[in-house]
Amino acid sequence: MWDTLWTDIHVATADPARMSEKDGYGCIHNAAIGIENGKICWIGAAKDLPEASQPLARNIYSGHDLWMTPGLVDAHTHVIYAGDRSLEFAERLKGVSYAEIARKGGGILSTVNATRTVSENELFDMTVQRVLRMIAEGTTTIEMKSGYGLTLKDELKQLRVARAIGAALPVRVHTTFLGAHALPPEFKDRQDDYVSHLIKEILPQAAEEKLIDSIDGFCENIAFTTDQIERLFIAASAFKIPVRLHSEQLSNTGGTRLAARYGALSTDHLEYVVEDDVIDLADAGTVAMLLPGAFYFIRETQMPPINLFRKHNVPMGLATDCNPGTSPSVSLTGIMNMACTLFRMTPEETFSAVTRIGAQALGLQNVTGTLTTGRAADMLLWDIAGPHELSYWIGGKRPIQRIFDGKPLPVV
């Protein structure tokens, strides 16, 4: 006997095996889903349910002919921070560039200063409030980066908060060490020394405490060079920790090619990649993680080359990039709409981007992201006309029921 059976539902599985030219969602109409030990044990048309002389499940729920989808995966966030940078928004509207704000010591460093001043418990409480809003919007898996501490104590503080949130809330958390986010004031004009500090001091301690699921860096003309990032990637490989990279957001520095060479899970932003970069991503099987929230918020004009990603079959992911400076967003459905309107992605593409491909970008494709047998029963019930409607609303369309790890939970 199964633990749970959901009936009277239509399902958008995000399963490529069920997709076709006419159906990019992998739909099953008039479907049912069986759950056992938190995982999907049966899925298909309700008419094909096994015959039984007794109830198939201990708990049977009706979806009232609504739509069930996988839980949404937010695979790039900077959600753990303190402080406020809303005034920077006004500065940019007056013509001050993101790069100029960063060079003046604002931007990331202002958040670093604020994050350093709060305790771990205070940082946890601040972050929980943002994560609860993300959960209410349908997110069931969240990647959380460090990078606003830039000292041993404060980077570990952020990573511990991420682990604590994963333990306290019904959400899967993937932690990313982003020590190479900005140069802290203590290492002014000593960028190579800071990278050495990351490699010799912070990374080993965080790895020993099992606080890191992946390693990231900001490879850009206002941040770290490809040589410095490569040193970090080599160190990551010694710990057998996968890598990812912020690359080609403001200029083409060669970071994407470097990330592909090291088999990165994803490279993120990518407004300034060229076709050779895209070919490298395709060869490496690396996800192109697109962040339209930041593109929109800083009023970028250089679009990521969507058609090149399509041409070379590079999987395109989407994430909120939730952060205080360039993407104050908690809604993945809002990001889906931005990707459609700004990047001309299709609703089918955006749906896969925040489910199956988002999970792939975290190395979790065998855990979550699709409604298939063996995957975690992380699911959302929506009152929508079809999965295409998730890309229609500019945020604000919320699920009416969450199922996490097989357990029905109230919407936050």
Short mmCIF file of N, CA and C in Angstrom, two decimals, residues 8 101 365 374:
data_model
loop_
_atom_site.label_atom_id
_atom_site.label_comp_id
_atom_site.label_asym_id
_atom_site.label_seq_id
_atom_site.Cartn_x
_atom_site.Cartn_y
_atom_site.Cartn_z
N ASP A 8 -7.52 12.97 -9.75
CA ASP A 8 -8.26 14.13 -10.28
C ASP A 8 -7.33 15.32 -10.53
N ILE A 101 29.58 52.09 -9.13
CA ILE A 101 29.20 51.93 -7.73
C ILE A 101 30.14 50.95 -7.03
N GLN A 365 19.49 16.45 -10.62
CA GLN A 365 18.55 15.99 -11.62
C GLN A 365 18.00 14.59 -11.32
N GLY A 374 10.68 7.57 -8.88
CA GLY A 374 11.98 7.62 -8.23
C GLY A 374 12.41 8.99 -7.78
#
